[in-house]
Amino acid sequence: MNISNQAPAAARSVLGRLQQSVINPVVRLAWDLGLPIPGDALLETTGRRTGLRRRTPVCDGLDGQRFWLIAQRGRDADWVRNIEHNPRVRVKVSGLHAFWRAGTAHILDDDDPRERQRILSQASFPRRLCMFTSKAQNTNPLTIRVDLDSE
């Protein structure tokens, strides 16, 4: 095995641990304090084993009546496994009038997640920043589309 192939994987592993143990708790705390970071959103799934609500910080992927997600670790992400078990989810986008929106998630194996990330990044600088930082961790990205219920 070539060392140059090991470094990116090792860096992604470190970034993934940093995301889960430091960044995500800080983002959740910001939401709890009513100070969400622009460009961020929360995804709420139902735990496949516990049945409890699970909240995961994600990038703002709101596009009309759809919400787009890029799972950095593909089907290895716990929240993706929760969606496979129960596709009913809720999302909350940062902003002055943030509120929960329910919808049904669909895993899109045929969508190009890198192209989807590029398209979503064009919406605003905060979203672009969120997508850029999460893109560095992509190991096996996967696109998920949430069809939001009518308001």
Coordinates of N, CA and C in Angstrom, one line a residue:
M1 N 0.9 -1.2 0.0 CA 0.0 0.0 0.0 C 0.9 1.2 0.0
N2 N 0.5 2.2 -0.7 CA 1.3 3.4 -0.9 C 0.9 4.4 0.1
I3 N 1.9 5.1 0.7 CA 1.7 6.0 1.8 C 0.8 7.2 1.4
S4 N 0.9 7.7 0.2 CA 0.1 8.8 -0.3 C -1.4 8.4 -0.3
N5 N -1.8 7.1 -0.4 CA -3.1 6.7 -0.3 C -3.6 6.6 1.1
Q6 N -2.7 6.4 2.0 CA -3.0 6.3 3.5 C -3.3 7.6 4.1
A7 N -2.6 8.7 3.7 CA -2.7 10.0 4.3 C -4.1 10.5 4.2
P8 N -4.7 10.6 3.0 CA -6.1 11.1 2.9 C -7.1 10.4 3.7
A9 N -7.0 9.0 3.8 CA -7.9 8.2 4.6 C -7.7 8.5 6.0
A10 N -6.5 8.6 6.5 CA -6.2 8.9 7.9 C -6.7 10.3 8.3
A11 N -6.5 11.3 7.4 CA -7.0 12.6 7.6 C -8.5 12.6 7.7
R12 N -9.2 11.9 6.8 CA -10.7 11.9 6.9 C -11.1 11.2 8.2
S13 N -10.4 10.2 8.6 CA -10.8 9.5 9.9 C -10.7 10.5 11.1
V14 N -9.6 11.3 11.1 CA -9.4 12.2 12.2 C -10.5 13.3 12.1
L15 N -10.8 13.8 10.9 CA -11.8 14.8 10.7 C -13.2 14.3 11.1
G16 N -13.4 13.0 10.8 CA -14.7 12.4 11.2 C -14.9 12.3 12.7
R17 N -13.8 11.9 13.4 CA -13.8 11.9 14.9 C -14.0 13.3 15.5
L18 N -13.3 14.3 14.9 CA -13.4 15.6 15.3 C -14.8 16.2 15.1
Q19 N -15.4 15.8 14.0 CA -16.8 16.2 13.7 C -17.7 15.7 14.8
Q20 N -17.6 14.4 15.1 CA -18.6 13.8 16.0 C -18.3 14.2 17.5
S21 N -17.1 14.4 17.9 CA -16.8 14.6 19.3 C -16.7 16.1 19.7
V22 N -16.4 17.0 18.7 CA -16.2 18.4 19.0 C -17.2 19.3 18.3
I23 N -17.2 19.2 16.9 CA -18.0 20.1 16.1 C -19.5 19.9 16.3
N24 N -20.0 18.6 16.2 CA -21.4 18.4 16.3 C -22.0 18.8 17.7
P25 N -21.3 18.5 18.8 CA -21.8 19.0 20.1 C -21.9 20.5 20.2
V26 N -20.9 21.2 19.6 CA -20.9 22.7 19.6 C -22.1 23.2 18.8
V27 N -22.3 22.6 17.6 CA -23.4 23.0 16.8 C -24.8 22.7 17.5
R28 N -24.9 21.6 18.1 CA -26.1 21.3 18.9 C -26.4 22.3 20.0
L29 N -25.3 22.6 20.7 CA -25.4 23.6 21.8 C -25.8 24.9 21.2
A30 N -25.3 25.4 20.1 CA -25.7 26.6 19.5 C -27.2 26.6 19.2
W31 N -27.7 25.4 18.7 CA -29.2 25.3 18.4 C -29.9 25.4 19.7
D32 N -29.5 24.7 20.8 CA -30.1 24.7 22.1 C -30.2 26.1 22.7
L33 N -29.2 26.9 22.4 CA -29.2 28.3 22.9 C -29.9 29.2 22.0
G34 N -30.5 28.8 20.9 CA -31.2 29.6 20.0 C -30.3 30.4 19.1
L35 N -29.0 30.0 18.9 CA -28.1 30.7 18.1 C -27.5 29.8 17.0
P36 N -28.3 29.2 16.2 CA -27.8 28.3 15.2 C -26.9 29.0 14.2
I37 N -25.9 28.3 13.7 CA -24.9 28.8 12.8 C -25.5 28.9 11.4
P38 N -25.4 30.1 10.7 CA -26.0 30.2 9.4 C -25.4 29.1 8.5
G39 N -26.3 28.6 7.6 CA -25.8 27.5 6.7 C -26.0 26.1 7.3
D40 N -26.3 26.0 8.6 CA -26.5 24.7 9.2 C -28.0 24.4 9.3
A41 N -28.3 23.2 9.6 CA -29.6 22.7 9.8 C -29.5 21.5 10.8
L42 N -30.7 21.1 11.3 CA -30.8 19.9 12.1 C -31.6 18.9 11.4
L43 N -31.2 17.6 11.4 CA -32.0 16.5 10.9 C -32.4 15.7 12.1
E44 N -33.7 15.4 12.2 CA -34.2 14.5 13.2 C -34.7 13.2 12.6
T45 N -34.1 12.1 13.1 CA -34.6 10.8 12.7 C -35.1 10.1 13.9
T46 N -35.6 8.9 13.7 CA -36.0 8.0 14.7 C -35.0 6.9 14.8
G47 N -34.5 6.7 16.0 CA -33.5 5.6 16.2 C -34.0 4.3 15.9
R48 N -33.3 3.5 15.0 CA -33.8 2.2 14.5 C -33.9 1.2 15.6
R49 N -33.1 1.3 16.7 CA -33.1 0.3 17.8 C -33.9 0.8 19.0
T50 N -33.7 2.1 19.3 CA -34.3 2.7 20.5 C -35.7 3.3 20.3
G51 N -36.0 3.8 19.0 CA -37.2 4.5 18.8 C -37.2 5.9 19.3
L52 N -36.0 6.4 19.8 CA -35.9 7.7 20.3 C -35.5 8.7 19.2
R53 N -35.9 10.0 19.4 CA -35.5 11.0 18.4 C -34.0 11.2 18.4
R54 N -33.4 11.3 17.3 CA -32.0 11.5 17.2 C -31.8 12.8 16.3
R55 N -31.0 13.7 16.8 CA -30.8 15.0 16.1 C -29.3 15.1 15.6
T56 N -29.2 15.3 14.3 CA -27.8 15.4 13.7 C -27.7 16.7 13.0
P57 N -26.6 17.5 13.3 CA -26.3 18.7 12.5 C -26.0 18.3 11.1
V58 N -26.5 19.0 10.2 CA -26.3 18.8 8.7 C -26.2 20.2 8.1
C59 N -25.8 20.2 6.8 CA -25.8 21.5 6.1 C -27.2 21.8 5.6
D60 N -27.5 23.1 5.5 CA -28.8 23.6 5.0 C -29.0 23.1 3.5
G61 N -29.9 22.2 3.3 CA -30.1 21.8 1.9 C -31.5 22.1 1.4
L62 N -32.1 23.1 2.0 CA -33.5 23.5 1.7 C -33.6 24.0 0.3
D63 N -34.5 23.5 -0.5 CA -34.7 23.9 -1.9 C -36.2 23.8 -2.2
G64 N -37.0 24.8 -1.8 CA -38.4 24.8 -2.0 C -39.0 23.7 -1.1
Q65 N -39.7 22.8 -1.7 CA -40.4 21.7 -0.9 C -39.5 20.5 -0.7
R66 N -38.3 20.6 -1.0 CA -37.3 19.5 -0.9 C -36.2 20.0 0.0
F67 N -35.6 19.0 0.7 CA -34.4 19.2 1.5 C -33.4 18.1 1.1
W68 N -32.2 18.6 0.7 CA -31.2 17.7 0.2 C -30.1 17.5 1.3
L69 N -29.7 16.2 1.4 CA -28.7 15.9 2.4 C -27.6 15.1 1.6
I70 N -26.4 15.3 2.1 CA -25.2 14.5 1.6 C -24.7 13.8 2.8
A71 N -24.8 12.5 2.8 CA -24.2 11.6 3.9 C -22.8 11.4 3.5
Q72 N -21.9 12.0 4.4 CA -20.5 12.0 4.1 C -19.9 10.5 4.1
R73 N -20.5 9.7 5.0 CA -20.0 8.3 5.1 C -21.0 7.3 4.5
G74 N -21.9 7.9 3.6 CA -22.8 7.0 2.9 C -23.7 6.2 3.9
R75 N -23.9 4.9 3.6 CA -24.8 4.1 4.4 C -24.2 3.7 5.7
D76 N -22.9 4.1 6.0 CA -22.3 3.8 7.3 C -22.7 4.8 8.3
A77 N -23.3 5.9 7.9 CA -23.7 6.9 8.9 C -25.0 6.4 9.6
D78 N -25.0 6.6 10.9 CA -26.1 6.1 11.8 C -27.4 6.7 11.3
W79 N -27.4 8.0 11.0 CA -28.6 8.7 10.6 C -29.2 8.1 9.3
V80 N -28.3 7.6 8.4 CA -28.8 7.0 7.1 C -29.4 5.7 7.5
R81 N -28.8 4.9 8.4 CA -29.4 3.6 8.8 C -30.8 3.8 9.4
N82 N -30.9 4.9 10.2 CA -32.2 5.2 10.8 C -33.2 5.5 9.7
I83 N -32.8 6.3 8.7 CA -33.7 6.6 7.5 C -34.1 5.3 6.8
E84 N -33.2 4.4 6.6 CA -33.5 3.1 6.0 C -34.6 2.4 6.7
H85 N -34.5 2.5 8.1 CA -35.5 1.8 8.9 C -36.8 2.6 8.9
N86 N -36.8 3.9 9.0 CA -38.0 4.7 9.1 C -37.7 6.1 8.3
P87 N -38.2 6.2 7.1 CA -37.9 7.4 6.3 C -38.6 8.7 6.7
R88 N -39.5 8.6 7.7 CA -40.1 9.9 8.2 C -39.1 10.6 9.0
V89 N -38.9 11.9 8.7 CA -37.9 12.7 9.3 C -38.4 14.1 9.5
R90 N -37.7 14.9 10.3 CA -37.9 16.4 10.4 C -36.6 17.1 10.2
V91 N -36.7 18.3 9.6 CA -35.5 19.2 9.4 C -35.9 20.6 10.0
K92 N -34.8 21.2 10.4 CA -35.0 22.6 10.9 C -33.8 23.4 10.4
V93 N -34.1 24.4 9.6 CA -33.0 25.3 9.0 C -32.8 26.5 9.9
S94 N -31.5 26.9 10.0 CA -31.2 28.0 10.8 C -31.8 29.3 10.2
G95 N -32.0 30.3 11.0 CA -32.6 31.5 10.6 C -33.4 32.1 11.7
L96 N -33.9 33.3 11.4 CA -34.7 34.0 12.4 C -36.0 33.3 12.8
H97 N -36.6 32.7 11.8 CA -37.9 32.0 12.1 C -37.8 30.5 11.8
A98 N -36.8 29.9 12.4 CA -36.5 28.5 12.3 C -37.7 27.7 12.9
F99 N -38.1 26.7 12.2 CA -39.1 25.8 12.7 C -39.0 24.4 12.0
W100 N -39.5 23.4 12.7 CA -39.4 22.0 12.2 C -40.3 21.8 11.0
R101 N -39.8 21.1 10.0 CA -40.6 20.6 8.9 C -40.5 19.1 8.7
A102 N -41.6 18.5 8.6 CA -41.6 17.0 8.5 C -41.6 16.6 7.0
G103 N -41.1 15.4 6.7 CA -41.1 14.9 5.4 C -40.7 13.5 5.3
T104 N -40.6 13.0 4.1 CA -40.2 11.6 3.9 C -38.9 11.6 3.1
A105 N -37.9 10.9 3.7 CA -36.6 10.8 3.1 C -36.5 9.7 2.1
H106 N -35.7 9.9 1.0 CA -35.5 8.9 -0.1 C -34.0 8.9 -0.3
I107 N -33.4 7.7 -0.2 CA -32.0 7.5 -0.5 C -31.9 7.3 -2.0
L108 N -31.0 8.2 -2.6 CA -30.8 8.2 -4.1 C -29.5 7.7 -4.5
D109 N -29.4 6.4 -4.7 CA -28.2 5.7 -5.1 C -27.6 6.2 -6.4
D110 N -28.5 6.6 -7.3 CA -28.1 7.0 -8.7 C -27.8 8.5 -8.8
D111 N -27.9 9.3 -7.7 CA -27.6 10.7 -7.8 C -26.1 10.9 -7.6
D112 N -25.5 11.9 -8.2 CA -24.1 12.2 -8.0 C -24.0 13.1 -6.8
P113 N -23.5 12.6 -5.7 CA -23.5 13.5 -4.5 C -22.5 14.7 -4.6
R114 N -21.4 14.5 -5.3 CA -20.5 15.6 -5.4 C -21.1 16.7 -6.3
E115 N -21.8 16.3 -7.3 CA -22.4 17.4 -8.2 C -23.6 18.0 -7.4
R116 N -24.3 17.2 -6.6 CA -25.4 17.8 -5.8 C -24.8 18.8 -4.8
Q117 N -23.7 18.4 -4.2 CA -23.0 19.3 -3.2 C -22.6 20.6 -3.9
R118 N -22.1 20.5 -5.1 CA -21.7 21.7 -5.9 C -22.9 22.6 -6.2
I119 N -24.0 22.0 -6.6 CA -25.2 22.8 -6.9 C -25.8 23.5 -5.6
L120 N -25.8 22.7 -4.5 CA -26.4 23.3 -3.3 C -25.5 24.4 -2.8
S121 N -24.2 24.3 -3.0 CA -23.2 25.3 -2.5 C -23.4 26.6 -3.1
Q122 N -24.1 26.7 -4.3 CA -24.2 28.0 -5.0 C -25.3 28.9 -4.4
A123 N -26.1 28.4 -3.4 CA -27.2 29.1 -2.9 C -26.8 30.3 -2.0
S124 N -25.8 30.1 -1.2 CA -25.4 31.2 -0.3 C -24.0 30.9 0.3
F125 N -23.3 32.0 0.8 CA -22.0 31.8 1.3 C -22.0 30.8 2.6
P126 N -22.9 31.0 3.5 CA -22.9 30.1 4.7 C -23.1 28.7 4.3
R127 N -24.0 28.4 3.3 CA -24.2 27.0 2.9 C -23.0 26.5 2.2
R128 N -22.3 27.4 1.4 CA -21.1 27.0 0.7 C -20.0 26.6 1.7
L129 N -19.9 27.4 2.8 CA -18.9 27.1 3.8 C -19.2 25.8 4.5
C130 N -20.5 25.5 4.8 CA -20.8 24.3 5.5 C -20.5 23.1 4.5
M131 N -20.9 23.2 3.3 CA -20.7 22.1 2.3 C -19.2 21.9 2.1
F132 N -18.4 23.0 2.1 CA -16.9 22.9 1.9 C -16.3 22.1 3.1
T133 N -16.7 22.5 4.3 CA -16.1 21.8 5.4 C -16.5 20.3 5.5
S134 N -17.8 20.0 5.2 CA -18.2 18.6 5.2 C -17.6 17.8 4.1
K135 N -17.4 18.5 2.9 CA -16.9 17.8 1.7 C -15.5 17.1 2.0
A136 N -14.7 17.7 2.9 CA -13.4 17.2 3.2 C -13.5 15.9 3.9
Q137 N -14.6 15.5 4.4 CA -14.8 14.2 5.1 C -15.4 13.1 4.3
N138 N -15.8 13.5 3.1 CA -16.5 12.5 2.2 C -15.6 11.3 2.0
T139 N -16.1 10.1 2.4 CA -15.5 8.9 2.1 C -16.3 8.1 1.1
N140 N -17.5 8.1 1.2 CA -18.4 7.3 0.3 C -19.8 8.1 0.3
P141 N -19.8 9.3 -0.2 CA -20.9 10.2 -0.1 C -22.2 9.6 -0.8
L142 N -23.3 10.0 -0.2 CA -24.6 9.5 -0.7 C -25.6 10.6 -0.6
T143 N -26.5 10.7 -1.6 CA -27.5 11.8 -1.6 C -28.8 11.2 -1.0
I144 N -29.4 12.1 -0.2 CA -30.7 11.8 0.3 C -31.6 13.0 0.0
R145 N -32.8 12.7 -0.5 CA -33.8 13.8 -0.8 C -34.9 13.6 0.2
V146 N -35.3 14.7 0.9 CA -36.4 14.7 1.8 C -37.5 15.5 1.1
D147 N -38.6 14.8 0.8 CA -39.8 15.5 0.2 C -40.6 16.0 1.4
L148 N -40.7 17.4 1.6 CA -41.3 18.0 2.7 C -42.8 18.0 2.6
D149 N -43.5 17.8 3.7 CA -44.9 17.8 3.7 C -45.4 19.3 3.5
S150 N -46.6 19.5 3.0 CA -47.1 20.8 2.8 C -47.2 21.5 4.1
E151 N -47.0 22.8 4.1 CA -47.1 23.5 5.4 C -48.5 23.8 5.8

